[in-house]
Coordinates of C-alpha atoms in Angstrom, one line a residue:
Chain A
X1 CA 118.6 16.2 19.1
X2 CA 117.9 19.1 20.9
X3 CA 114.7 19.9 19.1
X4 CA 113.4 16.5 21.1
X5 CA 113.4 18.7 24.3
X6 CA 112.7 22.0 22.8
X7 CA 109.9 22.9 19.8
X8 CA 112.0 24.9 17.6
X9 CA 110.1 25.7 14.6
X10 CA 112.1 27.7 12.1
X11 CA 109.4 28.3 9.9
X12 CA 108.0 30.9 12.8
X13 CA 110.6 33.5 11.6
X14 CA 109.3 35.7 9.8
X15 CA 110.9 38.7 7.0
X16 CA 109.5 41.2 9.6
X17 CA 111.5 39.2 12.8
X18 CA 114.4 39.5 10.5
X19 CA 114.0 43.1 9.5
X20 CA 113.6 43.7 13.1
X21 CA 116.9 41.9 14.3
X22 CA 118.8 43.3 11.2
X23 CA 118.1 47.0 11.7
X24 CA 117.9 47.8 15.8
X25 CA 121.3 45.6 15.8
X26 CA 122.8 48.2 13.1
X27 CA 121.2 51.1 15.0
X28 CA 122.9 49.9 17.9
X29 CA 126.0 49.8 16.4
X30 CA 125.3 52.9 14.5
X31 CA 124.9 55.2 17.4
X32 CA 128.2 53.2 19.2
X33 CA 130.3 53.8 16.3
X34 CA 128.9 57.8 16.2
X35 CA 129.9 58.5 19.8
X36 CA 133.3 56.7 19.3
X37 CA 133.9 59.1 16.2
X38 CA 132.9 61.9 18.5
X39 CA 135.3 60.7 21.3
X40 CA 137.7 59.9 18.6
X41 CA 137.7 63.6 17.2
X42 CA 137.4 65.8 20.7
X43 CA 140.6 65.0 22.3
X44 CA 142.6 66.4 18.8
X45 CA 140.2 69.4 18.9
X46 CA 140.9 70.2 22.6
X47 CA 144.2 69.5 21.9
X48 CA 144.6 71.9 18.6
X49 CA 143.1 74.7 21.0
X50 CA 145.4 73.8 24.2
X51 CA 147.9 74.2 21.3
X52 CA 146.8 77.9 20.1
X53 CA 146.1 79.0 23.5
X54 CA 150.0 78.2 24.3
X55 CA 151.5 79.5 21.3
X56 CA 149.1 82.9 21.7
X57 CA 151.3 83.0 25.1
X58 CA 154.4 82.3 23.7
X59 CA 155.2 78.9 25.6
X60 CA 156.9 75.7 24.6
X61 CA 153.8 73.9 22.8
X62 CA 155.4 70.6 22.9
X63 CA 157.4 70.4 26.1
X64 CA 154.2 71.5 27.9
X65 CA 151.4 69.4 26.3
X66 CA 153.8 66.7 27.2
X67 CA 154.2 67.2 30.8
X68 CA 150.3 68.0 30.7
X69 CA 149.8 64.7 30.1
X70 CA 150.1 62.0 32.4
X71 CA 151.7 58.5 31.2
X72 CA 149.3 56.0 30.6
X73 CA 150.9 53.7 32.9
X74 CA 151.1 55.6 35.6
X75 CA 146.9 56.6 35.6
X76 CA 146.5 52.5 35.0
X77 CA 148.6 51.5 38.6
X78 CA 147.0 54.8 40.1
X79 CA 143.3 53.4 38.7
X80 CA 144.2 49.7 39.9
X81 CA 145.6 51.2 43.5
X82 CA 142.7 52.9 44.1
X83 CA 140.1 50.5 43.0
X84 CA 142.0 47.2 45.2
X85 CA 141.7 50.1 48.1
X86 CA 137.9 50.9 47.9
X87 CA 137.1 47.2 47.1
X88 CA 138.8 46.6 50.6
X89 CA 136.2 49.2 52.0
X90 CA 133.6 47.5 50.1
X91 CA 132.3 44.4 51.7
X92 CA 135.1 43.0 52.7
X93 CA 135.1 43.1 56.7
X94 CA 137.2 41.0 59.1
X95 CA 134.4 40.9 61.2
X96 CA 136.4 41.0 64.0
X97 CA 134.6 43.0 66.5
X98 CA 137.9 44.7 69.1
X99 CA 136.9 45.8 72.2
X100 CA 139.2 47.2 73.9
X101 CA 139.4 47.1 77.9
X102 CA 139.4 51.0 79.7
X103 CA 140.6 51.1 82.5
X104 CA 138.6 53.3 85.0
X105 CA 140.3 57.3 85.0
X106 CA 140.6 58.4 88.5
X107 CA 137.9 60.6 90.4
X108 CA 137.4 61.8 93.1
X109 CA 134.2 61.7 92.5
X110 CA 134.2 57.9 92.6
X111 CA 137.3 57.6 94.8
X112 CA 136.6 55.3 98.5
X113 CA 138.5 57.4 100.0
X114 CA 135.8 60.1 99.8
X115 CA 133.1 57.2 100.4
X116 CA 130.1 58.3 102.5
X117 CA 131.3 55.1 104.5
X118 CA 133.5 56.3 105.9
X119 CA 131.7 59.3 107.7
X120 CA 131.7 56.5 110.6
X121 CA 135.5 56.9 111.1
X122 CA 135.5 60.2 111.0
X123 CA 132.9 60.2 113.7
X124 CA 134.7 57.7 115.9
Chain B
X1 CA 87.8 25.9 67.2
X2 CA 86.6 27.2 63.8
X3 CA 89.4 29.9 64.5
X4 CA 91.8 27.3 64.7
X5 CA 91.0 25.7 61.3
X6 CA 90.9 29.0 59.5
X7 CA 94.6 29.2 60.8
X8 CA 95.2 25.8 60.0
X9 CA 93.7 26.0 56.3
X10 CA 95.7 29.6 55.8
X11 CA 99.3 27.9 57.1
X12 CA 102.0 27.5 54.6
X13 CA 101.8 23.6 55.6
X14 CA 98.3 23.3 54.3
X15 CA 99.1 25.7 51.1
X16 CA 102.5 23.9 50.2
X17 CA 102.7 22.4 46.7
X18 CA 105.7 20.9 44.8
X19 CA 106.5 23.7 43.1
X20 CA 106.6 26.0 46.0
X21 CA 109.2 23.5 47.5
X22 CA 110.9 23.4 44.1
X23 CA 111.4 27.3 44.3
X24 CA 112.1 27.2 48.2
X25 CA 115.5 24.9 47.0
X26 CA 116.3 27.4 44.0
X27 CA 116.7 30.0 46.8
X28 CA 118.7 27.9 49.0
X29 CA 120.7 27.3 45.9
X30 CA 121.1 30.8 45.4
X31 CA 121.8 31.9 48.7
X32 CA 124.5 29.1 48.9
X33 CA 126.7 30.4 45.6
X34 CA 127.0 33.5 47.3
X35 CA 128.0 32.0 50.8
X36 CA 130.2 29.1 49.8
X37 CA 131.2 30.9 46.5
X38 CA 131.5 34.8 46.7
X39 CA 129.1 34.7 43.6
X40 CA 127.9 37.9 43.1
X41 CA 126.6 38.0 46.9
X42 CA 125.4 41.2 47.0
X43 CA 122.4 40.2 44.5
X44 CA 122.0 36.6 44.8
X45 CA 121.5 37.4 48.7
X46 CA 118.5 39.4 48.4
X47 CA 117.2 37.5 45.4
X48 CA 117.8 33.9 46.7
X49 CA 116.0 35.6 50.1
X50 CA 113.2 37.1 48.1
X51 CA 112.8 33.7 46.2
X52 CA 112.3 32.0 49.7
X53 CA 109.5 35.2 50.8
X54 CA 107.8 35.2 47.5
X55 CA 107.4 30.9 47.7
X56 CA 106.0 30.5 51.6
X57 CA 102.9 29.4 50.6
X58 CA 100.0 31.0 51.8
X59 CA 96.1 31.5 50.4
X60 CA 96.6 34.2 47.6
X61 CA 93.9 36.9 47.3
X62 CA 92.4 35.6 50.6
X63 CA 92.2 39.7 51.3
X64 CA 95.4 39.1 53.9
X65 CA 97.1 41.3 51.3
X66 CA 100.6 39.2 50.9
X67 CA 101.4 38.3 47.5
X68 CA 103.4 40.4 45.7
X69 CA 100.7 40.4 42.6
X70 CA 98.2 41.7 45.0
X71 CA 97.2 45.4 45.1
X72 CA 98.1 46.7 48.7
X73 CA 100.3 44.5 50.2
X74 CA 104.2 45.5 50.8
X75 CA 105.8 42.9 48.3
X76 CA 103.2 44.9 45.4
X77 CA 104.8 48.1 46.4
X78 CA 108.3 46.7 45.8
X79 CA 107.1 45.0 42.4
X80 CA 105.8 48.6 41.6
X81 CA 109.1 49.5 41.4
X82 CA 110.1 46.7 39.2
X83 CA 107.2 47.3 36.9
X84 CA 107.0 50.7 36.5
X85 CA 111.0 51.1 35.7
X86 CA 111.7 53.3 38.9
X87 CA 114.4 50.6 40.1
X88 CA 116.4 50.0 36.8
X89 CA 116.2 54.0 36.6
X90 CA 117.9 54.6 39.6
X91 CA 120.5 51.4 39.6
X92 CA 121.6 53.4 36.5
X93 CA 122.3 56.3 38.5
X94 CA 124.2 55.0 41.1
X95 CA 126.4 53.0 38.1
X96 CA 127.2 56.1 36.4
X97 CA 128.1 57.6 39.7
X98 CA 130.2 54.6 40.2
X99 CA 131.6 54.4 36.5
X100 CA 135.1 55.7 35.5
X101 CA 134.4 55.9 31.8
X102 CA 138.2 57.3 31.3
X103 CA 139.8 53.8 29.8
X104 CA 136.9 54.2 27.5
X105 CA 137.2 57.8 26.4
X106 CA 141.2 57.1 25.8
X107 CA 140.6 54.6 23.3
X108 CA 136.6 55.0 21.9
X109 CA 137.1 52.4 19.4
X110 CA 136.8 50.1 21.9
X111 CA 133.0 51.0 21.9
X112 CA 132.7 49.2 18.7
X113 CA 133.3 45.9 21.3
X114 CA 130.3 46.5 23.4
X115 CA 128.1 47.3 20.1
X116 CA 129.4 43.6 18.5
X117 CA 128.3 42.1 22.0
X118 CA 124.9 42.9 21.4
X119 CA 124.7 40.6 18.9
X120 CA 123.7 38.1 21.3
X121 CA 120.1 40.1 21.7
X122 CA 119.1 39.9 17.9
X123 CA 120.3 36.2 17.7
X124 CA 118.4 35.1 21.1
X125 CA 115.0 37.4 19.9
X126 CA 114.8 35.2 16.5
X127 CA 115.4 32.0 19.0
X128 CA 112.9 32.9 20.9
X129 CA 110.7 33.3 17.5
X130 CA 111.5 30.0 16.7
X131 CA 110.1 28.5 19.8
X132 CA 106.9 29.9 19.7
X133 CA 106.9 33.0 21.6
X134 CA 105.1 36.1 20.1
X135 CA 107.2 39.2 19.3
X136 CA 106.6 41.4 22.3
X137 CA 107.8 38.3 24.5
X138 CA 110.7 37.4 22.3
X139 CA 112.2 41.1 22.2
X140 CA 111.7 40.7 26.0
X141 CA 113.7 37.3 26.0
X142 CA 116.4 38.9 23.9
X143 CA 117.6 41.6 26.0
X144 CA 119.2 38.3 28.4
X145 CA 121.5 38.0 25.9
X146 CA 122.5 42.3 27.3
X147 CA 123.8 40.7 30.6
X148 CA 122.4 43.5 32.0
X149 CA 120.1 43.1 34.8
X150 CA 118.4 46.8 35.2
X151 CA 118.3 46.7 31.3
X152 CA 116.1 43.3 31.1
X153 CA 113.9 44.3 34.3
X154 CA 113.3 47.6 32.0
X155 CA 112.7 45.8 28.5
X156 CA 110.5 43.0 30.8
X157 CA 108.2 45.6 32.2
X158 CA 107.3 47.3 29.8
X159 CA 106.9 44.0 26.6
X160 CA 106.2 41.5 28.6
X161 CA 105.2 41.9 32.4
X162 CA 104.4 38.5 32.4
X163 CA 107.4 36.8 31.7
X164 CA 109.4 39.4 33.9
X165 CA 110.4 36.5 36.6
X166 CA 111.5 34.6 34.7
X167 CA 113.7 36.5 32.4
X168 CA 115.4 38.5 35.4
X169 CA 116.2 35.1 37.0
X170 CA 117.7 33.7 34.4
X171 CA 119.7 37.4 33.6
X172 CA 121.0 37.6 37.3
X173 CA 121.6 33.1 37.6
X174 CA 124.0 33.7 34.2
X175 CA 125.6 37.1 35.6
X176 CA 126.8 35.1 38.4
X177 CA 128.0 32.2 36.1
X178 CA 129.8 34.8 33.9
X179 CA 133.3 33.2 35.4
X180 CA 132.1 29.6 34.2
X181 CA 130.2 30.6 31.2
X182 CA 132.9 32.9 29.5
X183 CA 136.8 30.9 29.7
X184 CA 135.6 28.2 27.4
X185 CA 134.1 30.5 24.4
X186 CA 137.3 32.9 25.0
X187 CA 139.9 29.8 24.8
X188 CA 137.7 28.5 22.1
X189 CA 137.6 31.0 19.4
X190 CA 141.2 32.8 20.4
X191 CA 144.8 31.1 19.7
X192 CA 147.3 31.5 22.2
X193 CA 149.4 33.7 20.1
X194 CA 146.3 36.0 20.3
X195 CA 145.7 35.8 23.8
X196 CA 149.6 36.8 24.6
X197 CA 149.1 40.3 22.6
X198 CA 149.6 43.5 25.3
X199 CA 148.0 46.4 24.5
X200 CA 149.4 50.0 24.5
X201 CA 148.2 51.7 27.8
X202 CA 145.6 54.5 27.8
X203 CA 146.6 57.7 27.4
X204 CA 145.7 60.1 30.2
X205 CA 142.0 61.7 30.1
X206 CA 141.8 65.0 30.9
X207 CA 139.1 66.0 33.6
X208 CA 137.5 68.4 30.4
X209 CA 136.9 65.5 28.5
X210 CA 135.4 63.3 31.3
X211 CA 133.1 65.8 32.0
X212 CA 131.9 66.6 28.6
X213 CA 131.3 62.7 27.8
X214 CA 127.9 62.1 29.7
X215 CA 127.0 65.6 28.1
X216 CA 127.6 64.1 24.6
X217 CA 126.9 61.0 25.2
X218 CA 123.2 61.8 26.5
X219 CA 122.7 63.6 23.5
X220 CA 124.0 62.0 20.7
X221 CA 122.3 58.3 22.5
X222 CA 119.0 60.2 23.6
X223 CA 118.4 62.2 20.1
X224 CA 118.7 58.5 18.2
X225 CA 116.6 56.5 20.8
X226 CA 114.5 58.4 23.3
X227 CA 112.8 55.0 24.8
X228 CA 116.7 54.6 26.4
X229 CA 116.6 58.0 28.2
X230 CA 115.4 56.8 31.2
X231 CA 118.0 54.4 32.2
X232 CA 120.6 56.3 29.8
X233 CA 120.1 60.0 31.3
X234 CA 120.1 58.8 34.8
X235 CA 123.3 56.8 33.9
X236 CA 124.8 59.8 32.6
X237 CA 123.3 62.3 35.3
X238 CA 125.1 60.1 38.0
X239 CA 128.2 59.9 35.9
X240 CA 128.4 64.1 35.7
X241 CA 127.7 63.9 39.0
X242 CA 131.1 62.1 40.3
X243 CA 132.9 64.1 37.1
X244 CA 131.9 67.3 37.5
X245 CA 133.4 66.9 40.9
X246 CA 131.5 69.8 42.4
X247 CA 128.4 67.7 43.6
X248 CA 130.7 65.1 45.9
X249 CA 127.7 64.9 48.3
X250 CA 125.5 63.5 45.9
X251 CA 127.8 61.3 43.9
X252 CA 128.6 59.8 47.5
X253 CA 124.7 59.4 47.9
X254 CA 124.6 57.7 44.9
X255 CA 127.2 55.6 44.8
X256 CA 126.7 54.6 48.4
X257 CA 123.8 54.9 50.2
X258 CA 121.3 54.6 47.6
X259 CA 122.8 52.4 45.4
X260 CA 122.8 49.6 48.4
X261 CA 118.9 50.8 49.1
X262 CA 118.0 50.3 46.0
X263 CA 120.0 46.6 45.4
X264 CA 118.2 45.5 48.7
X265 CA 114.9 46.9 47.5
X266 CA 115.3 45.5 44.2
X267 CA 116.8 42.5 45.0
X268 CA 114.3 41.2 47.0
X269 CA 111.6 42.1 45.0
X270 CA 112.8 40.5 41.9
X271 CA 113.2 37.2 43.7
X272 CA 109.2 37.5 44.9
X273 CA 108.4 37.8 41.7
X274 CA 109.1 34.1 41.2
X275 CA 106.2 32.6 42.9
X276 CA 105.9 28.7 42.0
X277 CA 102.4 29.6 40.6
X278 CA 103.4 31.6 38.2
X279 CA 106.7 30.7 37.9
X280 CA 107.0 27.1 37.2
X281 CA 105.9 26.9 33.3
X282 CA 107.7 25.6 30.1
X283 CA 108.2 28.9 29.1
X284 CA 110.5 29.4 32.4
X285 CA 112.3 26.5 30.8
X286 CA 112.9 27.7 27.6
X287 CA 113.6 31.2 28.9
X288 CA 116.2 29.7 30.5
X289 CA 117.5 27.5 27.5
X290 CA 117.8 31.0 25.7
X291 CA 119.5 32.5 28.1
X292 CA 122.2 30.6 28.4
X293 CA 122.7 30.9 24.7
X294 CA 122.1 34.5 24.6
X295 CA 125.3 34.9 26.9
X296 CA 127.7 32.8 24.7
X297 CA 126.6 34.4 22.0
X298 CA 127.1 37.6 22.9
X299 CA 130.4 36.6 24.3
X300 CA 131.5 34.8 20.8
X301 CA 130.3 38.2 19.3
X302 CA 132.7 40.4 21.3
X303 CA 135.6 38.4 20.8
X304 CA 135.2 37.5 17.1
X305 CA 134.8 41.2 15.8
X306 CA 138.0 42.3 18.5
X307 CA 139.7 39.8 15.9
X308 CA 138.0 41.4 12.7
X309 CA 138.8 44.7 14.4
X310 CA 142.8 43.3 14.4
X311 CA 142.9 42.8 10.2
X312 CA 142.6 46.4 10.0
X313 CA 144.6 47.8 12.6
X314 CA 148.5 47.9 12.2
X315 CA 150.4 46.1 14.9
X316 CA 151.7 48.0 17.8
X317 CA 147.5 49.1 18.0
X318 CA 146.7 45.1 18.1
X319 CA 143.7 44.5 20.6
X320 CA 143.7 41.5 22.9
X321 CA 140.5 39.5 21.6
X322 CA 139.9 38.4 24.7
X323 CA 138.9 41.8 25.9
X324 CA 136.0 41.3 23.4
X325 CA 134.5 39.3 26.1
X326 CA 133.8 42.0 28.3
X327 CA 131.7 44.1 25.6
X328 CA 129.0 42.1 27.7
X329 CA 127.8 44.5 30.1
X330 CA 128.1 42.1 33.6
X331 CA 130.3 45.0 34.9
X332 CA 132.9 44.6 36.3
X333 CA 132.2 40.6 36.2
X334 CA 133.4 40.5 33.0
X335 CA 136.3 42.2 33.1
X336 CA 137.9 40.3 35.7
X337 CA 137.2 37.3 33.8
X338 CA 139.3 38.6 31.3
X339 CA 141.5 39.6 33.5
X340 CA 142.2 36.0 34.7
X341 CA 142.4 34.8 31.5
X342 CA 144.8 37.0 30.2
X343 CA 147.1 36.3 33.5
X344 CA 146.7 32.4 32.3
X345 CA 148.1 33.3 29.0
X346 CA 150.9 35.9 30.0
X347 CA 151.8 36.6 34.1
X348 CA 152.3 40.1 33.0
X349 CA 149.4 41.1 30.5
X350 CA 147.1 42.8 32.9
X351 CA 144.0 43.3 31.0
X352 CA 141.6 44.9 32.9
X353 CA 141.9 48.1 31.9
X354 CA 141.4 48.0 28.6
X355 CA 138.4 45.5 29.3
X356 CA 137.2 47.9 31.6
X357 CA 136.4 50.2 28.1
X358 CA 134.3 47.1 26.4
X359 CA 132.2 46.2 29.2
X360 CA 131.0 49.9 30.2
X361 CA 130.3 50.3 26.5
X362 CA 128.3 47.0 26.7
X363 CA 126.5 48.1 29.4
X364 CA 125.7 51.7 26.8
X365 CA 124.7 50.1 24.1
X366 CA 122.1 47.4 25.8
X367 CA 120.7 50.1 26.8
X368 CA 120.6 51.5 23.5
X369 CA 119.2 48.3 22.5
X370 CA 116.4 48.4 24.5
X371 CA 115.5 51.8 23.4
X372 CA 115.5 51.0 20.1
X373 CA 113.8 48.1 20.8
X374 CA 111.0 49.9 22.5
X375 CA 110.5 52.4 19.5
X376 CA 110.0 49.7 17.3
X377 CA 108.2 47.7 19.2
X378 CA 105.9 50.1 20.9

C-alpha cells in the first residue's frame, strides 16, 4: 500500500548502511551509559569523603549527612514552584496596559494665583 | 514608461507561481497553530513569518540582492548563521544556561532513556536508504528522528546543505505536534497498570555535584565524539555558567537576552530557507513522510526499553514507562506530554520530574549522535 505513494526499495540497504546504524547507535548509548556510571559512582564518593571529613571532626556522621540532605519532595514542589513562577514571567502578559491618572502636585510655580494676569489687578 | 515595466516585471504579482502561494499558506498555517493554538509560538512565529519573507516572489539573482541564497543580501547573512553552525552553537548555550540537569544527576540511569530514544535516528537513516537518498542525505534525514531542532540544523549543514529546508521544517512542524503525535504511541505500548506506577522522588543534588557535571560531562562526551563539541561544550559552558553561580550576569545573558536574539534570528532565517523554488520537491515529501516516522519511533523506543529497564529493577525502583517518551529531546515539550498523560492515568502521579531527566538526556545524546555521525561520515 504505502509503497504505491512512496518508492521504497529495500534492496538499497546496504551491509555498510547497517554497520553504520548498528555502531553510532551503540556508541550513542555507550557514552550515555559511561556518564550515567560516572554520575552513578560520584555521589557515593563525595559522600564516603563528606563521611571521613565528619568523623576526622568527631561529628554525628549520620544525623548530619541526613539533615545535609534535602527531601526529595521538598526540592520537587520547590523546582515545580519556581518553574510555574518564571513561566508566568515568560511570555505570558495580560497585556493590559494601566495608566494611572496623576493628579497635578501643587506649585507655585504654576499656581494662578501668581499668574502674570493678574499684574492688572494689582495695578488697578 | 520603461521604468514602469521594469517595476512591473520585478513585482511579486508578475513573479508569483503556485508554489510560492503554496508556501505563502504553509506560513499562514504556521503562524495560525501558534495564535489559535499556543503551539510552540515562540518558533513557529518567526518561522511561519520567515516562510511568508522567504516566498514573496521576486526576480532572484536580478543583482537586487534579496534571496536568502544570494551572496550579499541580509536573508544570506542570516542563512550564514544556519550554515555555518553559529546558531545551533549558541541555542545550545542559552539551553544549558537554562537547563536544571539536577533530576537527571539524582537518578543517571535515567540517561539510558534518552540513549534508547535515539533509536528513532538509525531506523529513519536506513528509511531514508530505502527511498533512494544517498548516505550523506540520509544521515541528514535521520537526525529528525533527535527532535532536536539546533541538532538537525547542525547535522543539515554540514551533510546535506541542500536538503536543510526541508529537514528543519519538518523537525520544528513535528516539535510542535509532539502533544498529538506522542498520547497514542504512549497509550499504545503501556498498560494502565504501568502507567499508574509512581516513582520514588529525587534525592537532593548537592551544588558540588551540579557543578562538576558539565565538567565531566564535556569530557567524557567530547574525548568519545569531538564532531559534538561544538553544540555539546557550548551546552555545557552555559550550563557551568548558571551552576557555578558566580557568573549570574552571564547566565542571565544567556538565558535571556540572547537566547530570544538568537530564536528571532534563527527563526526567521530557517523559515526563508523554504523558498517554493527550492523547496517544493518530492524529496520535501518524503522528508516529511520520514519524519513523522522518525518521531514515533523514537518515541516507541523510549518507552519500550523504560519497560525492559523495569524486568531488571526490583519494585519500589519501578520507572513509569511513559517517562520513556520524553527521552526525545523536544524539551520541555515532551515532558509535559507525559505529564498530562500520567495525570489521565493517576490525579496524583505528577511525572514531570522524573521526565524532566529523560528528555535533557535526549537532547545529550542527539547531540552525541550527530557527532558520531559526523566522524563517520566525514
Amino acid at each position: 500500500m504505502i509503497t504505491h505513494f512512496l518508492p521504497i526499495n529495500f534492496s538499497a540497504i546496504g551491509a555498510e548502511h547497517l554497520a553504520l546504524a548498528i555502531s553510532c547507535y551503540v556508541i550513542v548509548f555507550f557514552t550515555l551509559f559511561l556518564l550515567s556510571l560516572v554520575f552513578g559512582i560520584l555521589p557515593k564518593l563525595h559522600t564516603r569523603n563528606l563521611r571521613k571529613k565528619m568523623q576526622k571532626e568527631g561529628e554525628q556522621v549520620n544525623t548530619l549527612i541526613a539533615g545535609k540532605m534535602v527531601p526529595g519532595e521538598v526540592s520537587a514542589a520547590i523546582a515545580m514552584a519556581i518553574s510555574m513562577y518564571f513561566e508566568e514571567l515568560h511570555d505570558q502578559e495580560a497585556s493590559i496596559l494601566t495608566i494611572k491618572k496623576e493628579g497635578k502636585s501643587y506649585s507655585p510655580w504654576n499656581s494662578k494665583i501668581y499668574n502674570v494676569i493678574n499684574f492688572n489687578r494689582f495695578q488697578g | 514608461m520603461e521604468g514602469i515595466i521594469r517595476f512591473l516585471e520585478n513585482s511579486g504579482f508578475a513573479n508569483a507561481t503556485p508554489g510560492h502561494l503554496l508556501m505563502i499558506l504553509v506560513g499562514l498555517l504556521f503562524i495560525y497553530l501558534a495564535i489559535r493554538y499556543e503551539y510552540e509560538p515562540l518558533l513557529l512565529i518567526p518561522i511561519g513569518f520567515g516562510i511568508l519573507i522567504g516566498n514573496t516572489p521576486f526576480i532572484e539573482h536580478a543583482g537586487m540582492q534579496l534571496g536568502l541564497y544570494e551572496e550579499g543580501s541580509i536573508m544570506n547573512f542570516f542563512y550564514m548563521g544556519l550554515l555555518k553552525g553559529i546558531f545551533p552553537s549558541l541555542i545550545f548555550l542559552c539551553i544549558g544556561a537554562m537547563t536544571d540537569f539536577s533530576t537527571l544527576i539524582a537518578n543517571p540511569k535515567l540517561i539510558l532513556l534518552g540513549a534508547a530514544a535515539q533509536f528513532g535516528i538509525f531506523m529513519t537513516y536506513i528509511g531514508a536508504i530505502t527511498l533512494g537518498f544517498n548516505n550523506l542525505e540520509s544521515a541528514a534525514i535521520g537526525i529528525i528522528g533527535a527532535a532536536n531542532g539546533p541538532t538537525a540544523i547542525f547535522l543539515a549543514s554540514k551533510l546535506a546543505p541542500h536538503l536543510m529546508g526541508s529537514i528543519i521544517i519538518a523537525v520544528y512542524f513535528y516539535m510542535a505536534l509532539i502533544p498529538v503525535i506522542q498520547p497514542p504511541i504512549m497509550r499504545l505500548l503501556t498498560t494502565k497498570e504501568e502507567r499508574i506506577i509512581k516513582m520514588s522522588p529525587p534525592r537532593a543534588v548537592s551544588k558540588y555535584e551540579k557543578v562538576l557535571f558539565p565538567i565531566v560531562a564535556l569530557l567524557v562526551t567530547g574525548f568519545i565524539a569531538p564532531a559534538s563539541l561544538s553544540l555539546l561544550g557550548m551546552l555545557f559552558f552555559g550550563n557551568l555558567l548558571k551552576e557555578s553561580t558566580v557568573t549570574k550576569r552571564l547566565a542571565d545573558t544567556a538565558k535571556n537576552g540572547l537566547h530570544d536574539i538568537v530564536i528571532i534570528m534563527l527563526g526567521v532565517s530557517v523559515g526563508a530557507t523554504t523558498q517554493a523554488t527550492t523547496f517544493l520537491t518530492p524529496q520535501s515529501m518524503y522528508i516529511f513522510v520520514l519524519g513523522a516516522v522518525a518521531f514515533m519511533i523514537s518515541t516507541a523506543g523510549g518507552v519500550l526499553f523504560a519497560k525492559i529497564m523495569n524486568l531488571f529493577l526490583s519494585k519500589e525502583n519501578k520507572i513509569n514507562p511513559l517517562i520513556g517518551a520524553a527521552g526525545v529531546s523536544a524539551m520541555p515539550e515532551s515532558a509535559h506530554v507525559v505529564q498530562r498523560e500520567g495525570l489521565k492515568s493517576d490525579p496524583n502521579n505528577h511525572l514531570i520530574v522524573h521526565a524532566m531527566a529523560p528528555n535533557v538526556a535526549g537532547m545529550i545524546g542527539s547531540a552525541i549522535a550527530a557527532g558520531i555521525i559526523m566522524g563517520f561520515l566525514r
